[in-house]
Short mmCIF file of C-alpha atoms in Angstrom, two decimals:
data_model
loop_
_atom_site.label_atom_id
_atom_site.label_comp_id
_atom_site.label_asym_id
_atom_site.label_seq_id
_atom_site.Cartn_x
_atom_site.Cartn_y
_atom_site.Cartn_z
CA UNK A 1 -189.17 -21.57 216.13
CA UNK A 2 -187.43 -19.44 213.52
CA UNK A 3 -184.68 -17.15 214.79
CA UNK A 4 -185.50 -13.38 214.46
CA UNK A 5 -182.61 -12.68 212.09
CA UNK A 6 -183.74 -15.34 209.66
CA UNK A 7 -187.30 -14.03 209.72
CA UNK A 8 -186.06 -10.56 209.02
CA UNK A 9 -184.02 -11.75 206.01
CA UNK A 10 -186.94 -13.62 204.49
CA UNK A 11 -189.16 -10.55 204.75
CA UNK A 12 -186.51 -8.39 203.12
CA UNK A 13 -186.06 -10.84 200.27
CA UNK A 14 -189.84 -10.99 199.71
CA UNK A 15 -190.12 -7.19 199.70
CA UNK A 16 -187.27 -6.86 197.23
CA UNK A 17 -188.97 -9.31 194.83
CA UNK A 18 -192.25 -7.37 194.99
CA UNK A 19 -190.51 -4.09 194.28
CA UNK A 20 -188.58 -5.55 191.34
CA UNK A 21 -191.77 -7.03 189.87
CA UNK A 22 -193.54 -3.68 190.18
CA UNK A 23 -190.72 -1.93 188.41
CA UNK A 24 -190.79 -4.41 185.57
CA UNK A 25 -194.58 -4.05 185.14
CA UNK A 26 -194.31 -0.27 185.09
CA UNK A 27 -191.57 -0.43 182.51
CA UNK A 28 -193.52 -2.74 180.23
CA UNK A 29 -196.55 -0.42 180.28
CA UNK A 30 -194.56 2.75 179.48
CA UNK A 31 -195.15 4.78 176.22
CA UNK A 32 -191.87 3.62 174.75
CA UNK A 33 -192.95 0.01 174.99
CA UNK A 34 -196.25 0.87 173.37
CA UNK A 35 -194.37 2.67 170.63
CA UNK A 36 -192.33 -0.44 169.93
CA UNK A 37 -195.44 -2.61 169.73
CA UNK A 38 -196.86 -0.18 167.18
CA UNK A 39 -193.64 -0.25 165.21
CA UNK A 40 -193.02 3.46 165.87
CA UNK A 41 -189.97 3.61 168.02
CA UNK A 42 -186.84 1.71 167.42
CA UNK A 43 -185.05 2.95 170.51
CA UNK A 44 -183.72 1.00 173.45
CA UNK A 45 -185.46 -1.61 175.54
CA UNK A 46 -187.81 -0.49 178.26
CA UNK A 47 -186.47 0.17 181.77
CA UNK A 48 -182.88 -0.79 181.31
CA UNK A 49 -180.60 0.08 184.10
CA UNK A 50 -179.90 -1.16 187.62
CA UNK A 51 -181.82 -3.58 189.63
CA UNK A 52 -181.95 -1.54 192.74
CA UNK A 53 -179.21 -3.25 194.68
CA UNK A 54 -179.32 -2.71 198.36
CA UNK A 55 -181.12 0.02 200.28
CA UNK A 56 -183.63 2.64 199.05
CA UNK A 57 -186.38 1.99 196.64
CA UNK A 58 -185.08 1.02 193.31
CA UNK A 59 -181.88 2.97 193.11
CA UNK A 60 -180.10 2.47 189.85
CA UNK A 61 -181.60 3.41 186.54
CA UNK A 62 -184.43 5.72 185.76
CA UNK A 63 -187.68 4.23 184.73
CA UNK A 64 -188.17 3.91 180.99
CA UNK A 65 -184.74 4.92 179.89
CA UNK A 66 -183.80 3.93 176.40
CA UNK A 67 -186.08 5.04 173.63
CA UNK A 68 -187.65 8.30 172.66
CA UNK A 69 -191.37 8.24 172.26
CA UNK A 70 -192.31 7.30 168.70
CA UNK A 71 -188.78 7.20 167.31
CA UNK A 72 -188.36 5.42 164.03
CA UNK A 73 -189.99 7.27 161.20
CA UNK A 74 -191.76 10.58 160.85
CA UNK A 75 -195.50 10.67 160.39
CA UNK A 76 -196.71 10.28 156.77
CA UNK A 77 -193.28 9.44 155.42
CA UNK A 78 -193.30 8.61 151.75
CA UNK A 79 -194.50 11.75 150.08
CA UNK A 80 -195.88 15.14 150.74
CA UNK A 81 -199.64 15.27 150.82
CA UNK A 82 -200.99 15.80 147.28
CA UNK A 83 -197.77 15.07 145.48
CA UNK A 84 -198.03 15.54 141.75
CA UNK A 85 -199.69 18.91 141.84
CA UNK A 86 -203.27 19.74 141.20
CA UNK A 87 -204.36 19.07 137.66
CA UNK A 88 -201.20 17.61 136.27
CA UNK A 89 -201.46 16.21 132.78
CA UNK A 90 -201.63 19.18 130.52
CA UNK A 91 -202.82 22.73 130.75
CA UNK A 92 -206.31 23.55 129.60
CA UNK A 93 -206.60 23.76 125.86
CA UNK A 94 -203.92 21.31 124.88
CA UNK A 95 -204.49 19.82 121.47
CA UNK A 96 -204.12 22.92 119.43
CA UNK A 97 -206.68 24.79 117.46
CA UNK A 98 -207.87 22.46 114.76
CA UNK A 99 -204.73 21.09 113.33
CA UNK A 100 -205.04 19.36 110.04
CA UNK A 101 -206.49 20.41 106.81
CA UNK A 102 -203.64 22.56 105.60
CA UNK A 103 -204.31 24.29 102.35
CA UNK A 104 -205.13 21.76 99.72
CA UNK A 105 -204.85 18.89 102.18
CA UNK A 106 -207.94 17.33 100.81
CA UNK A 107 -209.27 15.94 104.00
CA UNK A 108 -212.72 16.19 105.43
CA UNK A 109 -213.61 19.55 106.85
CA UNK A 110 -210.90 20.64 109.21
CA UNK A 111 -209.40 17.29 110.08
CA UNK A 112 -207.87 17.48 113.53
CA UNK A 113 -209.44 18.50 116.79
CA UNK A 114 -213.12 17.85 116.96
CA UNK A 115 -214.61 21.03 118.34
CA UNK A 116 -211.36 22.14 119.84
CA UNK A 117 -210.17 19.00 121.53
CA UNK A 118 -209.01 20.70 124.67
CA UNK A 119 -208.13 23.67 122.60
CA UNK A 120 -209.68 26.71 121.08
CA UNK A 121 -212.83 26.19 119.14
CA UNK A 122 -211.69 23.48 116.72
CA UNK A 123 -210.42 25.68 113.94
CA UNK A 124 -209.79 22.74 111.67
CA UNK A 125 -208.18 24.06 108.56
CA UNK A 126 -209.84 27.23 107.38
CA UNK A 127 -210.04 27.82 103.65
CA UNK A 128 -206.88 29.32 102.22
CA UNK A 129 -207.22 29.63 98.50
CA UNK A 130 -208.76 27.03 96.20
CA UNK A 131 -209.48 23.71 97.75
CA UNK A 132 -207.91 24.77 101.00
CA UNK A 133 -207.91 22.48 103.97
CA UNK A 134 -211.21 20.89 104.79
CA UNK A 135 -213.27 23.25 102.68
CA UNK A 136 -215.37 21.39 100.17
CA UNK A 137 -213.19 20.50 97.24
CA UNK A 138 -210.03 20.67 99.27
CA UNK A 139 -207.14 19.98 97.01
CA UNK A 140 -207.74 16.47 95.80
CA UNK A 141 -211.32 15.95 94.88
CA UNK A 142 -214.07 17.48 96.94
CA UNK A 143 -217.31 18.87 95.58
CA UNK A 144 -216.67 22.58 95.22
CA UNK A 145 -213.50 24.61 95.31
CA UNK A 146 -213.20 27.49 97.73
CA UNK A 147 -212.17 29.84 94.89
CA UNK A 148 -214.91 30.55 92.36
CA UNK A 149 -213.82 32.25 89.12
CA UNK A 150 -217.17 31.99 87.32
CA UNK A 151 -219.03 35.24 86.63
CA UNK A 152 -222.16 36.08 88.58
CA UNK A 153 -223.54 38.65 86.12
CA UNK A 154 -225.28 36.13 83.88
CA UNK A 155 -222.36 35.54 81.51
CA UNK A 156 -221.38 31.91 80.91
CA UNK A 157 -218.47 30.38 82.78
CA UNK A 158 -215.83 29.76 80.11
CA UNK A 159 -214.24 26.33 80.49
CA UNK A 160 -211.06 25.33 78.61
CA UNK A 161 -210.69 21.52 78.24
CA UNK A 162 -206.92 21.01 77.82
CA UNK A 163 -205.11 17.78 77.01
CA UNK A 164 -204.41 15.10 74.46
CA UNK A 165 -206.62 12.69 72.47
CA UNK A 166 -208.59 11.73 75.56
CA UNK A 167 -209.78 15.34 75.73
CA UNK A 168 -210.27 15.40 71.96
CA UNK A 169 -212.57 12.38 72.07
CA UNK A 170 -211.23 9.43 70.11
CA UNK A 171 -213.99 6.81 69.64
CA UNK A 172 -216.60 9.21 71.04
CA UNK A 173 -216.90 12.75 69.68
CA UNK A 174 -217.05 15.35 72.37
CA UNK A 175 -215.33 13.11 74.97
CA UNK A 176 -216.20 13.85 78.61
CA UNK A 177 -217.31 17.33 77.59
CA UNK A 178 -220.69 16.02 76.43
CA UNK A 179 -221.75 14.66 79.81
CA UNK A 180 -220.23 17.60 81.72
CA UNK A 181 -222.19 20.09 79.63
CA UNK A 182 -225.38 18.03 79.90
CA UNK A 183 -225.09 18.02 83.70
CA UNK A 184 -224.70 21.80 83.80
CA UNK A 185 -227.63 22.40 81.42
CA UNK A 186 -229.86 20.06 83.42
CA UNK A 187 -229.00 22.10 86.52
CA UNK A 188 -229.86 25.35 84.64
CA UNK A 189 -226.23 26.50 84.83
CA UNK A 190 -224.64 28.69 82.19
CA UNK A 191 -221.32 27.39 80.85
CA UNK A 192 -219.49 27.17 77.54
CA UNK A 193 -216.29 25.58 76.25
CA UNK A 194 -213.43 27.52 74.65
CA UNK A 195 -210.37 26.51 72.63
CA UNK A 196 -208.98 26.40 69.11
CA UNK A 197 -210.20 22.85 68.34
CA UNK A 198 -213.79 21.82 67.62
CA UNK A 199 -215.74 18.57 67.56
CA UNK A 200 -218.73 16.95 69.16
CA UNK A 201 -222.48 16.61 68.64
CA UNK A 202 -224.64 19.48 67.43
CA UNK A 203 -226.87 19.24 70.48
CA UNK A 204 -226.15 18.00 73.96
CA UNK A 205 -227.88 14.57 74.25
CA UNK A 206 -231.18 14.75 76.05
CA UNK A 207 -231.36 18.55 75.77
CA UNK A 208 -232.47 21.18 73.27
CA UNK A 209 -229.33 23.24 73.86
CA UNK A 210 -226.61 23.51 71.18
CA UNK A 211 -223.38 21.82 72.28
CA UNK A 212 -220.32 24.15 72.48
CA UNK A 213 -217.72 22.20 70.49
CA UNK A 214 -214.56 24.10 71.35
CA UNK A 215 -211.66 22.52 73.25
CA UNK A 216 -207.88 22.23 73.32
CA UNK A 217 -207.33 18.48 72.99
CA UNK A 218 -204.50 17.31 70.71
CA UNK A 219 -204.09 13.65 69.75
CA UNK A 220 -200.63 12.22 70.47
CA UNK A 221 -199.39 15.31 72.32
CA UNK A 222 -197.12 15.20 75.34
CA UNK A 223 -197.26 17.57 78.31
CA UNK A 224 -194.73 19.97 76.80
CA UNK A 225 -196.58 20.09 73.48
CA UNK A 226 -199.89 20.68 75.24
CA UNK A 227 -198.34 23.60 77.09
CA UNK A 228 -197.36 25.13 73.73
CA UNK A 229 -200.95 24.88 72.48
CA UNK A 230 -202.36 26.56 75.61
CA UNK A 231 -200.65 29.79 74.58
CA UNK A 232 -203.26 30.20 71.85
CA UNK A 233 -206.05 30.38 74.39
CA UNK A 234 -205.04 33.69 75.96
CA UNK A 235 -207.63 35.52 73.86
CA UNK A 236 -210.41 33.33 75.28
CA UNK A 237 -209.61 34.31 78.88
CA UNK A 238 -211.02 31.07 80.34
CA UNK A 239 -212.44 31.09 83.83
CA UNK A 240 -211.60 27.42 84.38
CA UNK A 241 -209.02 25.07 82.82
CA UNK A 242 -209.54 21.29 82.96
CA UNK A 243 -206.18 19.53 82.52
CA UNK A 244 -205.87 15.84 81.64
CA UNK A 245 -202.28 15.41 80.42
CA UNK A 246 -199.50 12.84 80.65
CA UNK A 247 -200.84 9.68 78.98
CA UNK A 248 -198.47 10.04 76.01
CA UNK A 249 -195.55 10.82 78.32
CA UNK A 250 -195.89 7.37 79.91
CA UNK A 251 -194.46 5.60 76.86
CA UNK A 252 -192.43 8.32 75.16
CA UNK A 253 -188.94 9.41 76.20
CA UNK A 254 -188.21 10.06 79.89
CA UNK A 255 -191.44 9.02 81.63
CA UNK A 256 -189.73 9.68 84.97
CA UNK A 257 -189.58 13.37 84.11
CA UNK A 258 -193.34 13.62 83.51
CA UNK A 259 -194.22 14.84 87.04
CA UNK A 260 -191.81 17.77 86.71
CA UNK A 261 -193.17 18.63 83.26
CA UNK A 262 -196.72 18.56 84.57
CA UNK A 263 -195.73 20.91 87.40
CA UNK A 264 -194.19 23.27 84.85
CA UNK A 265 -197.40 23.20 82.81
CA UNK A 266 -199.44 24.14 85.86
CA UNK A 267 -197.04 26.99 86.63
CA UNK A 268 -197.44 28.23 83.07
CA UNK A 269 -201.23 28.13 83.29
CA UNK A 270 -201.45 29.90 86.66
CA UNK A 271 -199.09 32.61 85.38
CA UNK A 272 -200.76 33.03 81.99
CA UNK A 273 -204.32 32.82 83.38
CA UNK A 274 -203.95 34.13 86.97
CA UNK A 275 -207.68 34.50 87.54
CA UNK A 276 -208.65 31.06 86.26
CA UNK A 277 -209.12 27.96 88.37
CA UNK A 278 -206.79 25.19 87.14
CA UNK A 279 -208.16 21.70 87.77
CA UNK A 280 -205.53 18.97 87.35
CA UNK A 281 -206.72 15.40 86.75
CA UNK A 282 -205.15 12.18 87.84
CA UNK A 283 -205.12 10.52 84.43
CA UNK A 284 -207.28 7.51 83.64
CA UNK A 285 -205.77 3.99 83.71
CA UNK A 286 -203.61 2.89 80.80
CA UNK A 287 -203.12 -0.87 81.26
CA UNK A 288 -199.96 -1.02 79.15
CA UNK A 289 -198.25 1.62 81.31
CA UNK A 290 -199.61 1.14 84.81
CA UNK A 291 -196.33 1.95 86.60
CA UNK A 292 -195.76 5.21 84.75
CA UNK A 293 -199.41 6.24 85.14
CA UNK A 294 -199.01 5.70 88.89
CA UNK A 295 -195.77 7.71 88.90
CA UNK A 296 -197.57 10.72 87.43
CA UNK A 297 -200.72 10.41 89.51
CA UNK A 298 -198.86 9.95 92.79
CA UNK A 299 -197.02 13.21 92.21
CA UNK A 300 -200.16 15.30 91.76
CA UNK A 301 -201.42 15.82 95.35
CA UNK A 302 -198.13 17.24 96.63
CA UNK A 303 -197.68 19.30 93.47
CA UNK A 304 -201.15 20.82 93.84
CA UNK A 305 -200.51 21.56 97.50
CA UNK A 306 -197.31 23.39 96.64
CA UNK A 307 -199.15 25.61 94.15
CA UNK A 308 -201.91 26.37 96.66
CA UNK A 309 -199.28 27.24 99.27
CA UNK A 310 -197.87 29.72 96.76
CA UNK A 311 -201.29 31.37 96.43
CA UNK A 312 -202.27 29.78 93.11
CA UNK A 313 -205.81 28.73 92.19
CA UNK A 314 -205.29 25.00 91.69
CA UNK A 315 -207.25 21.90 92.71
CA UNK A 316 -207.30 18.33 91.42
CA UNK A 317 -209.78 15.64 90.46
CA UNK A 318 -209.23 11.88 90.55
CA UNK A 319 -210.14 10.36 87.20
CA UNK A 320 -208.26 7.16 87.96
CA UNK A 321 -209.89 5.70 91.05
CA UNK A 322 -213.22 4.20 90.07
CA UNK A 323 -212.50 4.02 86.35
CA UNK A 324 -213.25 0.41 85.37
CA UNK A 325 -211.01 -0.65 82.51
CA UNK A 326 -213.13 -3.74 81.84
CA UNK A 327 -216.22 -1.68 80.97
CA UNK A 328 -214.99 1.86 80.35
CA UNK A 329 -212.08 1.43 77.91
CA UNK A 330 -212.51 1.01 74.18
CA UNK A 331 -210.90 -1.88 72.33
CA UNK A 332 -207.66 0.08 71.77
CA UNK A 333 -206.90 -0.14 75.50
CA UNK A 334 -206.11 3.60 75.75
CA UNK A 335 -209.20 5.71 75.09
CA UNK A 336 -212.51 5.52 76.96
CA UNK A 337 -215.68 4.32 75.30
CA UNK A 338 -218.94 6.24 75.71
CA UNK A 339 -219.49 4.78 79.17
CA UNK A 340 -216.00 5.79 80.25
CA UNK A 341 -216.32 9.32 78.87
CA UNK A 342 -219.65 9.80 80.58
CA UNK A 343 -218.13 8.62 83.86
CA UNK A 344 -215.33 11.18 83.40
CA UNK A 345 -217.89 13.93 82.75
CA UNK A 346 -219.79 13.01 85.90
CA UNK A 347 -216.59 13.04 87.94
CA UNK A 348 -215.47 16.42 86.61
CA UNK A 349 -218.90 17.81 87.42
CA UNK A 350 -218.83 16.43 90.97
CA UNK A 351 -215.79 18.62 91.61
CA UNK A 352 -216.50 21.83 89.69
CA UNK A 353 -220.26 21.77 89.10
CA UNK A 354 -220.96 23.72 92.26
CA UNK A 355 -219.08 26.69 90.83
CA UNK A 356 -221.26 27.16 87.77
CA UNK A 357 -223.93 29.84 88.01
#
């Protein structure tokens, strides 16, 4: 038989174990413990404190001490909702209004900004003077210049062919002027040539129209000498001046100065004939002087642009690209043959023919 005191002690021990187990279970199921399992609460461990020594129920330590609910990181840390702002990446209309095609730029119509790429209406280079921007004939070889000097009252458009022996027509009388005139006549356009020199056929080939023989082409002349001859054409008051000059400068003294001399010639023409359209040609190939021909031709686009920017009526035509020396040069290696001259006439017409009435 167990003594009463011993029985009493065993019951007390058993009761204490039950109470301690209950306290531990309650602590483990508290919100703080759940927060730790979720990773949102880095506080203290659940239910730290006393073990309830002695007497009343669980004295020593409040349940769940040690850890604020959800400590350890605010909700949605890592950026405010919608960071970056609505519609970042450029305000409406970025891209500008049709950049490109500055006066005389020579590009296709209004290069830059297809229909206002983000911007306003795609104003791609509006015509500003002859050959401006993307207008047909812009600067360096389109079909028609923006500025038209030819009369609309039925009078012929007076064209002054200005240059050296290539304009004169060595090996083929009438040079490129024959094919240019024939093209205009075939299109029922009224033009004539002016100048102090004369040569060429009596009739334009393939037509019944008398060929106007006048021109200002001087064999062996340099750019400066050609400029001196142009002074005699003031009385003719040409509407259009076709300039092919510089071939003789490529092998005479100071070829490197030819671009500046050509620019001076153009200034003289635009000042002396302010209402005329001056059309400056890239000169045809000259196999013996390829480097100097390139030097002159490469200077022409920027030179023409500078004149247009100054409000002058100037465009250019490329008589170099597409000229086949193997089939278009005569045996002297300098002057075109009939095929070459006809090609030149066609190319001139492709640029200025749309201006003739």
